[in-house]
Structure formats: structure tokens, C-alpha cells
Coordinates of C-alpha atoms in Angstrom, one line a residue:
M97 CA 16.8 -27.0 -62.1
A98 CA 14.1 -29.0 -60.3
I99 CA 16.8 -30.6 -58.1
F100 CA 18.3 -27.2 -57.3
R101 CA 14.8 -26.0 -56.2
K102 CA 14.6 -28.9 -53.7
I103 CA 17.7 -27.7 -51.9
S104 CA 17.0 -25.3 -49.1
L105 CA 18.1 -21.7 -49.5
P106 CA 20.7 -21.9 -46.6
M107 CA 22.2 -25.0 -48.2
Q108 CA 22.3 -23.2 -51.6
V109 CA 24.2 -20.4 -49.9
V110 CA 26.7 -22.9 -48.4
I111 CA 27.2 -24.6 -51.8
A112 CA 27.7 -21.2 -53.4
L113 CA 30.3 -20.3 -50.7
V114 CA 32.3 -23.5 -51.4
L115 CA 32.0 -23.1 -55.1
G116 CA 33.1 -19.5 -54.8
V117 CA 36.3 -20.5 -53.0
I118 CA 37.1 -23.3 -55.5
V119 CA 36.5 -21.1 -58.6
G120 CA 38.3 -18.2 -57.0
L121 CA 41.4 -20.4 -56.5
L122 CA 41.2 -21.7 -60.0
L123 CA 41.0 -18.2 -61.4
Y124 CA 43.5 -16.6 -59.1
G125 CA 45.8 -14.4 -61.2
H126 CA 43.2 -13.5 -63.7
E127 CA 42.1 -10.2 -62.1
E128 CA 40.6 -9.1 -65.4
L129 CA 37.7 -11.5 -64.9
V130 CA 36.7 -9.9 -61.6
N131 CA 34.8 -7.2 -63.5
Y132 CA 32.6 -9.9 -65.1
I133 CA 31.8 -11.7 -61.8
K134 CA 31.7 -8.9 -59.2
P135 CA 28.6 -7.1 -60.8
F136 CA 26.4 -10.1 -59.8
G137 CA 27.3 -9.6 -56.1
D138 CA 26.9 -5.8 -56.4
I139 CA 23.4 -6.2 -57.9
F140 CA 22.4 -8.5 -55.0
L141 CA 23.7 -6.0 -52.5
N142 CA 22.0 -3.1 -54.2
L143 CA 18.7 -4.9 -54.1
I144 CA 19.1 -5.4 -50.3
K145 CA 20.1 -1.8 -49.8
M146 CA 17.1 -0.7 -51.8
I147 CA 14.7 -2.1 -49.2
V148 CA 16.7 -1.4 -46.0
I149 CA 15.5 2.2 -45.7
P150 CA 11.7 1.4 -46.3
V151 CA 11.9 -1.4 -43.7
V152 CA 13.6 0.8 -41.1
F153 CA 11.4 3.8 -41.6
C154 CA 8.0 1.9 -41.8
S155 CA 8.7 -0.5 -39.0
L156 CA 10.2 2.2 -36.7
A157 CA 7.4 4.8 -37.3
L158 CA 4.7 2.1 -36.9
S159 CA 6.2 0.7 -33.7
I160 CA 6.8 4.1 -32.1
S161 CA 3.2 5.1 -33.0
N162 CA 2.0 2.1 -31.0
V163 CA 4.2 2.8 -28.0
G164 CA 2.4 6.1 -27.6
E165 CA 4.6 7.8 -25.1
S166 CA 7.6 10.0 -25.9
K167 CA 9.0 9.3 -22.4
T168 CA 9.1 5.6 -23.2
V169 CA 10.9 6.3 -26.5
G170 CA 13.4 8.5 -24.7
R171 CA 14.0 5.8 -22.1
Y172 CA 14.7 3.3 -25.0
G173 CA 17.2 5.8 -26.5
V174 CA 19.1 6.4 -23.3
K175 CA 19.4 2.7 -22.4
T176 CA 20.4 1.7 -25.9
I177 CA 23.2 4.3 -26.1
V178 CA 24.5 3.5 -22.6
Y179 CA 24.6 -0.3 -23.4
F180 CA 26.3 0.4 -26.8
E181 CA 29.0 2.6 -25.3
I182 CA 29.7 0.0 -22.6
I183 CA 29.9 -3.0 -24.9
T184 CA 31.9 -1.1 -27.5
T185 CA 34.4 0.0 -24.9
V186 CA 34.8 -3.6 -23.7
A187 CA 35.4 -4.7 -27.4
I188 CA 38.1 -2.1 -27.9
G189 CA 39.7 -3.0 -24.5
L190 CA 39.7 -6.7 -25.4
G191 CA 41.4 -5.9 -28.7
I192 CA 44.2 -4.0 -26.9
V193 CA 44.7 -6.9 -24.5
F194 CA 44.9 -9.5 -27.3
A195 CA 47.3 -7.3 -29.3
N196 CA 49.6 -6.9 -26.2
I197 CA 49.5 -10.6 -25.4
F198 CA 50.0 -12.1 -28.9
K199 CA 51.9 -9.2 -30.5
P200 CA 51.0 -9.9 -34.1
G201 CA 53.2 -7.1 -35.5
I202 CA 56.4 -8.2 -33.9
G203 CA 59.1 -9.6 -36.3
L204 CA 57.5 -8.3 -39.5
D205 CA 59.5 -6.1 -41.8
P206 CA 57.3 -3.4 -43.4
D207 CA 59.6 -3.1 -46.4
K208 CA 59.2 -6.8 -47.3
L209 CA 55.3 -6.9 -47.2
P210 CA 53.2 -6.3 -50.3
K211 CA 51.5 -2.9 -50.1
G212 CA 47.9 -2.2 -51.1
D213 CA 46.2 1.0 -52.2
I214 CA 44.6 3.0 -49.4
S215 CA 44.4 6.3 -51.3
T216 CA 40.5 6.0 -51.4
Y217 CA 40.3 5.6 -47.7
E218 CA 42.8 8.5 -47.1
S219 CA 40.7 10.8 -49.2
S220 CA 37.6 9.8 -47.2
A221 CA 39.5 10.4 -43.9
K222 CA 40.6 13.9 -45.1
A223 CA 37.1 14.7 -46.2
A224 CA 35.8 13.6 -42.8
E225 CA 38.3 15.8 -41.0
H226 CA 36.5 19.0 -42.1
S227 CA 34.0 19.5 -39.4
T228 CA 31.6 22.4 -38.9
Y229 CA 32.0 22.5 -35.1
G230 CA 35.7 21.4 -34.9
N231 CA 34.7 18.0 -33.6
H232 CA 33.5 15.0 -35.6
F233 CA 31.4 13.6 -32.7
I234 CA 29.5 16.9 -32.3
D235 CA 29.0 17.1 -36.1
T236 CA 27.4 13.6 -35.9
I237 CA 25.1 14.6 -33.1
V238 CA 24.0 17.8 -35.0
N239 CA 23.5 15.9 -38.2
I240 CA 21.1 13.4 -36.6
V241 CA 18.5 16.1 -37.1
P242 CA 17.9 16.3 -40.9
T243 CA 17.5 19.6 -42.7
N244 CA 15.8 17.7 -45.5
F245 CA 14.3 14.3 -44.8
F246 CA 14.2 13.4 -48.5
E247 CA 17.9 14.3 -48.9
A248 CA 18.6 11.9 -46.0
L249 CA 16.5 9.2 -47.8
N250 CA 18.5 9.9 -51.0
K251 CA 21.9 9.5 -49.2
G252 CA 20.7 6.6 -47.1
D253 CA 21.8 8.2 -43.9
L254 CA 20.3 6.0 -41.2
L255 CA 20.5 8.3 -38.2
P256 CA 18.5 11.2 -39.6
I257 CA 16.0 8.7 -41.0
I258 CA 15.7 7.1 -37.5
F259 CA 15.2 10.5 -35.9
F260 CA 12.4 11.5 -38.3
A261 CA 10.8 8.1 -38.1
V262 CA 10.7 8.3 -34.3
F263 CA 9.4 11.9 -34.3
F264 CA 6.8 11.0 -37.0
G265 CA 5.7 7.9 -35.0
I266 CA 5.2 9.9 -31.8
G267 CA 3.1 12.4 -33.9
L268 CA 0.9 9.6 -35.3
S269 CA 0.4 8.4 -31.7
V270 CA -0.6 11.9 -30.5
I271 CA -3.2 12.6 -33.2
G272 CA -5.0 9.3 -32.5
E273 CA -7.7 8.1 -34.9
K274 CA -6.6 10.7 -37.6
G275 CA -3.3 8.8 -37.9
Q276 CA -4.9 5.4 -38.4
P277 CA -5.0 5.7 -42.3
V278 CA -1.3 6.6 -42.3
K279 CA -0.5 3.6 -40.0
D280 CA -2.4 1.3 -42.4
V281 CA -0.3 2.6 -45.3
L282 CA 2.9 2.0 -43.3
S283 CA 1.7 -1.5 -42.3
G284 CA 0.8 -2.4 -45.9
T285 CA 4.1 -1.0 -47.2
L286 CA 6.0 -3.1 -44.7
D287 CA 4.1 -6.3 -45.7
A288 CA 4.9 -5.5 -49.4
V289 CA 8.6 -4.9 -48.6
F290 CA 9.0 -8.1 -46.7
W291 CA 7.5 -9.9 -49.7
M292 CA 10.2 -8.2 -51.8
I293 CA 12.9 -9.4 -49.3
N294 CA 11.8 -13.0 -49.7
K295 CA 12.2 -12.7 -53.4
I296 CA 15.5 -10.9 -53.2
L297 CA 17.0 -13.5 -50.8
K298 CA 16.4 -16.2 -53.5
L299 CA 19.3 -14.5 -55.3
A300 CA 21.6 -14.8 -52.2
P301 CA 23.5 -17.9 -53.6
L302 CA 24.4 -15.9 -56.7
G303 CA 25.5 -12.9 -54.7
V304 CA 27.5 -15.0 -52.2
F305 CA 29.3 -16.9 -55.1
A306 CA 30.3 -13.6 -56.7
F307 CA 31.6 -12.0 -53.5
I308 CA 33.6 -15.0 -52.3
C309 CA 35.0 -15.8 -55.8
T310 CA 36.2 -12.2 -56.4
T311 CA 37.7 -12.0 -52.9
I312 CA 39.7 -15.2 -53.4
M313 CA 40.8 -14.1 -56.9
T314 CA 42.0 -10.8 -55.6
F315 CA 43.9 -11.4 -52.4
G316 CA 45.5 -14.8 -53.0
A317 CA 48.0 -16.6 -50.7
A318 CA 50.7 -13.9 -51.2
A319 CA 48.8 -11.4 -49.1
L320 CA 47.5 -14.0 -46.6
L321 CA 50.6 -15.9 -45.5
P322 CA 52.8 -13.1 -44.2
L323 CA 49.9 -11.7 -42.1
L324 CA 48.6 -15.1 -40.9
K325 CA 49.4 -14.3 -37.3
L326 CA 47.4 -11.1 -37.4
L327 CA 44.5 -13.0 -39.1
L328 CA 44.6 -15.6 -36.3
V329 CA 44.8 -13.1 -33.5
V330 CA 41.8 -11.1 -34.9
I331 CA 39.7 -14.2 -35.4
G332 CA 40.7 -15.6 -32.0
A333 CA 39.7 -12.3 -30.3
M334 CA 36.4 -12.2 -32.2
I335 CA 35.5 -15.8 -31.1
F336 CA 36.5 -14.9 -27.5
F337 CA 34.4 -11.8 -27.6
V338 CA 31.3 -13.5 -28.9
V339 CA 31.5 -16.7 -26.8
V340 CA 32.7 -15.2 -23.5
V341 CA 31.8 -11.5 -23.5
L342 CA 28.5 -11.6 -25.4
G343 CA 27.9 -15.1 -23.8
I344 CA 28.0 -13.5 -20.3
V345 CA 25.7 -10.7 -21.4
A346 CA 23.3 -13.2 -22.9
K347 CA 23.4 -15.3 -19.7
M348 CA 22.6 -12.3 -17.6
C349 CA 19.5 -11.8 -19.9
G350 CA 18.4 -15.5 -19.4
V351 CA 19.3 -16.6 -22.9
N352 CA 22.1 -18.7 -24.4
I353 CA 24.4 -17.0 -27.0
F354 CA 24.5 -20.3 -29.0
S355 CA 20.7 -20.1 -29.2
I356 CA 21.0 -16.8 -31.0
M357 CA 23.7 -18.3 -33.3
K358 CA 21.3 -21.1 -34.1
I359 CA 18.5 -18.7 -34.9
L360 CA 20.8 -16.5 -37.1
K361 CA 23.0 -19.2 -38.6
N362 CA 21.7 -18.5 -42.2
E363 CA 22.0 -14.7 -41.7
L364 CA 25.6 -15.1 -40.3
I365 CA 26.6 -17.1 -43.4
L366 CA 25.1 -14.4 -45.7
A367 CA 26.7 -11.5 -43.7
F368 CA 30.1 -13.3 -43.7
S369 CA 29.9 -14.0 -47.5
T370 CA 28.9 -10.5 -48.5
S371 CA 30.8 -8.5 -45.8
S372 CA 27.6 -6.5 -45.4
S373 CA 25.5 -6.4 -42.2
E374 CA 22.9 -4.5 -44.2
S375 CA 22.1 -7.6 -46.1
V376 CA 20.5 -9.2 -43.1
L377 CA 19.2 -6.1 -41.2
P378 CA 15.5 -6.7 -42.0
I379 CA 15.6 -10.4 -41.2
I380 CA 17.4 -9.8 -37.9
M381 CA 14.6 -7.5 -36.8
Q382 CA 12.0 -10.1 -37.8
K383 CA 13.8 -13.0 -36.2
M384 CA 14.6 -11.3 -32.9
E385 CA 11.0 -10.2 -32.6
R386 CA 10.0 -13.9 -33.0
F387 CA 12.7 -14.7 -30.3
G388 CA 10.7 -12.7 -27.8
S389 CA 11.9 -9.1 -28.2
P390 CA 8.9 -6.7 -28.9
K391 CA 8.7 -5.2 -32.3
D392 CA 9.0 -1.6 -30.9
V393 CA 12.3 -2.6 -29.3
T394 CA 13.8 -4.5 -32.3
S395 CA 12.8 -1.8 -34.8
F396 CA 14.4 0.9 -32.6
V397 CA 17.5 -0.8 -31.4
V398 CA 18.8 -2.7 -34.5
P399 CA 19.0 0.3 -36.9
I400 CA 20.7 2.5 -34.3
G401 CA 23.1 -0.4 -33.6
Y402 CA 24.2 -0.4 -37.2
T403 CA 25.7 3.0 -36.5
F404 CA 26.7 2.9 -32.9
N405 CA 27.2 -0.7 -32.0
L406 CA 29.8 -2.2 -34.4
D407 CA 31.6 -4.4 -31.8
G408 CA 33.5 -6.5 -34.4
S409 CA 34.8 -3.3 -36.1
A410 CA 35.8 -1.7 -32.8
L411 CA 37.7 -4.8 -31.7
Y412 CA 39.5 -5.1 -35.0
Q413 CA 40.5 -1.4 -35.1
S414 CA 42.2 -1.6 -31.7
I415 CA 44.2 -4.8 -32.7
A416 CA 45.1 -3.2 -36.1
A417 CA 46.3 0.0 -34.5
L418 CA 48.7 -1.8 -32.1
F419 CA 49.7 -4.1 -34.9
V420 CA 51.0 -1.1 -36.9
A421 CA 52.8 0.2 -33.9
Q422 CA 54.5 -3.1 -33.2
M423 CA 55.4 -3.6 -36.8
Y424 CA 57.3 -0.2 -36.8
G425 CA 58.9 -0.9 -33.4
I426 CA 56.9 1.8 -31.6
D427 CA 56.4 1.0 -27.9
M428 CA 53.2 2.5 -26.6
S429 CA 52.8 3.1 -22.9
I430 CA 49.7 2.2 -20.9
G431 CA 48.6 5.9 -20.9
Q432 CA 49.0 6.0 -24.7
Q433 CA 47.0 2.8 -25.1
I434 CA 44.2 4.3 -22.9
M435 CA 44.3 7.4 -25.1
L436 CA 44.1 5.1 -28.2
M437 CA 40.9 3.5 -26.7
V438 CA 39.3 6.9 -26.1
T439 CA 40.3 8.1 -29.6
L440 CA 38.8 5.0 -31.2
M441 CA 35.6 5.4 -29.3
V442 CA 35.2 9.1 -30.4
A443 CA 36.4 8.5 -34.0
S444 CA 34.2 5.5 -34.6
K445 CA 31.1 7.5 -33.6
G446 CA 32.2 10.6 -35.5
M447 CA 32.8 8.7 -38.8
A448 CA 29.4 7.0 -38.8
G449 CA 28.2 6.5 -42.4
V450 CA 31.6 7.0 -44.0
P451 CA 32.3 4.4 -46.7
G452 CA 35.0 1.9 -45.6
V453 CA 34.5 3.2 -42.1
S454 CA 36.9 0.7 -40.3
I455 CA 39.9 1.7 -42.4
V456 CA 38.9 5.4 -42.4
V457 CA 38.7 5.4 -38.6
L458 CA 42.1 3.7 -38.3
I459 CA 43.7 6.2 -40.6
T460 CA 42.3 9.1 -38.6
T461 CA 43.3 7.4 -35.3
L462 CA 46.8 6.4 -36.3
T463 CA 47.4 10.0 -37.6
S464 CA 46.2 11.6 -34.3
M465 CA 48.3 9.2 -32.2
G466 CA 51.5 9.9 -34.3
L467 CA 51.6 6.3 -35.7
P468 CA 52.4 5.7 -39.4
A469 CA 49.1 5.4 -41.2
E470 CA 50.8 4.0 -44.3
G471 CA 51.1 0.7 -42.2
L472 CA 47.5 0.0 -43.1
A473 CA 48.5 -0.4 -46.7
L474 CA 50.3 -3.6 -45.6
I475 CA 47.2 -5.2 -44.2
I476 CA 44.7 -4.1 -46.9
G477 CA 45.3 -7.3 -48.7
I478 CA 43.6 -9.4 -46.0
D479 CA 41.1 -6.7 -44.9
R480 CA 38.3 -8.3 -46.9
I481 CA 38.7 -11.5 -44.9
L482 CA 38.8 -9.6 -41.7
D483 CA 35.8 -7.6 -42.8
M484 CA 33.8 -10.8 -43.3
V485 CA 34.6 -11.9 -39.7
R486 CA 33.9 -8.6 -38.0
T487 CA 30.7 -8.2 -39.9
C488 CA 29.5 -11.5 -38.3
V489 CA 30.4 -10.1 -34.9
N490 CA 28.6 -6.9 -35.6
V491 CA 25.5 -8.9 -36.5
M492 CA 25.7 -11.0 -33.3
G493 CA 26.2 -7.9 -31.2
N494 CA 23.2 -6.1 -32.6
A495 CA 21.0 -9.1 -32.4
L496 CA 21.8 -9.6 -28.7
S497 CA 21.3 -5.9 -28.0
T498 CA 17.6 -6.3 -28.7
I499 CA 17.3 -8.9 -25.9
V500 CA 19.4 -6.7 -23.5
I501 CA 17.1 -3.6 -24.0
A502 CA 13.9 -5.8 -23.9
K503 CA 15.1 -7.4 -20.7
W504 CA 16.1 -4.1 -19.2
E505 CA 12.6 -2.8 -20.0
N506 CA 11.0 -6.0 -18.5
V507 CA 9.2 -6.7 -21.8
Y508 CA 11.2 -9.7 -23.0
D509 CA 8.9 -12.7 -23.7
K510 CA 11.1 -15.7 -22.8
E511 CA 8.4 -18.3 -23.4
K512 CA 7.8 -16.9 -26.9
G513 CA 11.5 -17.1 -27.5
Q514 CA 11.9 -20.7 -26.4
A515 CA 8.9 -21.7 -28.5
Y516 CA 10.4 -20.1 -31.5
L517 CA 13.8 -21.8 -30.8
K518 CA 12.1 -25.2 -30.6
S519 CA 10.3 -24.7 -33.9
I520 CA 13.6 -24.2 -35.8

């Protein structure tokens, strides 16, 4: 036990990752054991989710109260949404290009591939189809304003919580000295929650082992090998997007994309292993602040990005949609593919907060485009692996977005960022 304590936490996570793969392979075919291993991963993830909302609310309300001007907050919001829309569109477009070049669905017989169960996702998609205003996107905009803040807290809906936190922070700023006791409470709460995070992260190796082990035990080689080309195309597109697209954006901001990878290497491993970007949300905010992005920017941009800036998910959805079309021999014209891009853009924003959002968005998109949604049942076996990869891309995209907005606002502290980079 003493030897284990001497190993750094990141190394413990890597060891847990490797052990999870080995044990998962050894136990493949014994699905009944999943129910005994998976709870350890779920408990770890629940612990993380437990502190995400307090971190987002306290840090955002506190930061906005220190900004002091509603015009500044509004400017942050406009620039953030504009950047998110541009980069998400690029991600979807890149996915379409990769799918057209490498054609991962050509040559596959849908009748010979093992089918997974997508009934849960289909029910979520049908539930999401019922909109008050006849449009999912408009519903999402309306629902940003909570009718009951405590109900939003209970459901864990980030957008209404962000709206209330921003409004509350502006209110604290306006009332001046009267708001200081409340700000002290928020600051103290934030310190306590970050102490909790440090304790929870010590359980990360256990959570990572459980998630990886159950993943390997469940999908096996039977699901992986027939869809290996799709897996390689998605991973290749993800790598290209991060290194080239995000790399260019980072270069325009005066930073190196590999520097951000170096800073977030431990968080990327954790996000990859758990398939949950929430597991690293608080640490990303903390680290990007250390890298030179002001606290008011990181606490504003990162939570919003978790709903509106899922670059990896957007890229995957466009490839998967064309994969299904190719597999069933459906030739889509350029006009139809442009319509696919638009549909994905709208659907992904309108489904914010829906469980299994990537598959749900795909089901809705394929149905609206006249493509066979049942084709998704054929790739559900490797979706967990794809989810792990796209989660890492989502994390990278949201981390970089804090630098983009800080640079756009001329508040990025490059010297602080370089000093932090050297200290790692």
C-alpha cells in the first residue's frame, strides 16, 4: 500500500487503464460480472457529477460579480456563441469530407453485422420530438430561463443554472458592499468544493479500471473487427481536427495546441477512460485559468461549451450519418449533405441535455433526412470506444475556447501561461 501511495495519481490512472484492458479481455464473455464491476465506475462518476453544479454556480456567480458590467457579460456571451457555432460547423463539415473520401460504409452488408439495442435512444428521441413551440432549438432557448431555479439544480440542467448564476452575479455586483457577505460565502464554498474534488480524484484509478474493464468485457472483438474502418476513419478525423483545425486556431491565439495537451494530459486520460467530460470540468476551469485565461472567462465559457461546443460529437455524428447512408447504398447529393450539416447543427443544439445525446441526435437527424435510423444499431457495439475518443476532442475544444475568448477580449495573460507551462 505504501508503494502504491508513492506512485503519482496520473500514473495510477494509466496503470488502472492497462489493467482494465487486460482484465476485461480475460473476463470477456462473462457479462454477468459486469454488474459487480460497473458500480465502482458509476459511484466515481456520481461523485464527480455531485460537485459539478456547485463549482459552475459558485465560480460563475463569483466571477460575474467581479466583472461588474452587464455589457461585458453580454459581450462574452455573443463572442462565445459565435465562436462555438463556427468551430462546430467546421467539425461537421470535416466529418462529411472524411466520410466522402474514405467511405467507411461501402462494402458492408447490414444483414451480416451484429445489431445492438437502441430502443432506449429511440424513446429519448421520440420524447425530445415533442416541443412546445414546434421547434427543438426554440424550446432550448426558452428553457434557458428557469421557471424554478431549484428544479434546474435538481435536474442538473446546466443552461438554466448558468443563466441564473450570471444574472445573480450581476445583481451582486450592482448592490455593492451589501453583496460582499454573499460573495464570501460563494468563495468559501468554492474552496471547500475544490478540496472535495482533490479527495474524489484519488478514486480515479478505481473508476477508470471499472469503466475500461466493463467496456472491453461488453463489446469484444466481434463488434470491433467488422467496423474497424469506421473506427479508424473517426479516430483519424478526430486527430486531424485537433492537430490541424484546433492547432491553427491555437496558433492564431499565440499558443501551441500541444502545450494545451501537455497541460491537460491527465484530464484527457481520465475523460477518455470514463467517456465523461463532466469528470474533468472543474479541473479544466482551474488549469486554463493558470494557463493565462482570466477566471471570469473560464468560468463562463467552459460550462456553456459543455452544451454548445461538442466538437468531437459533431464530427462523429456527420461521419456516422454518411456511414449509414453508404452502408445501405443511398447516394446523397451535395445539396442533401449541406442539408445534413444544417440539420445536425440545429438538432445538436435542440437536444442539449438529453442522455446519450450523440445517438439521439443521429436518430433524429437520420429520420428527418429519410435515412434508415436502424443502421445505428449496427454501430452501437463500438459506440463506447468512439465515445471515449470524441469526449477527449470535446475537452480539447472547450479548453481552447477559453483562450480564444480571452484573446478576443485582449485579456489573455501569455506570460502567466508560459510560466505555468514551464512549471509542469
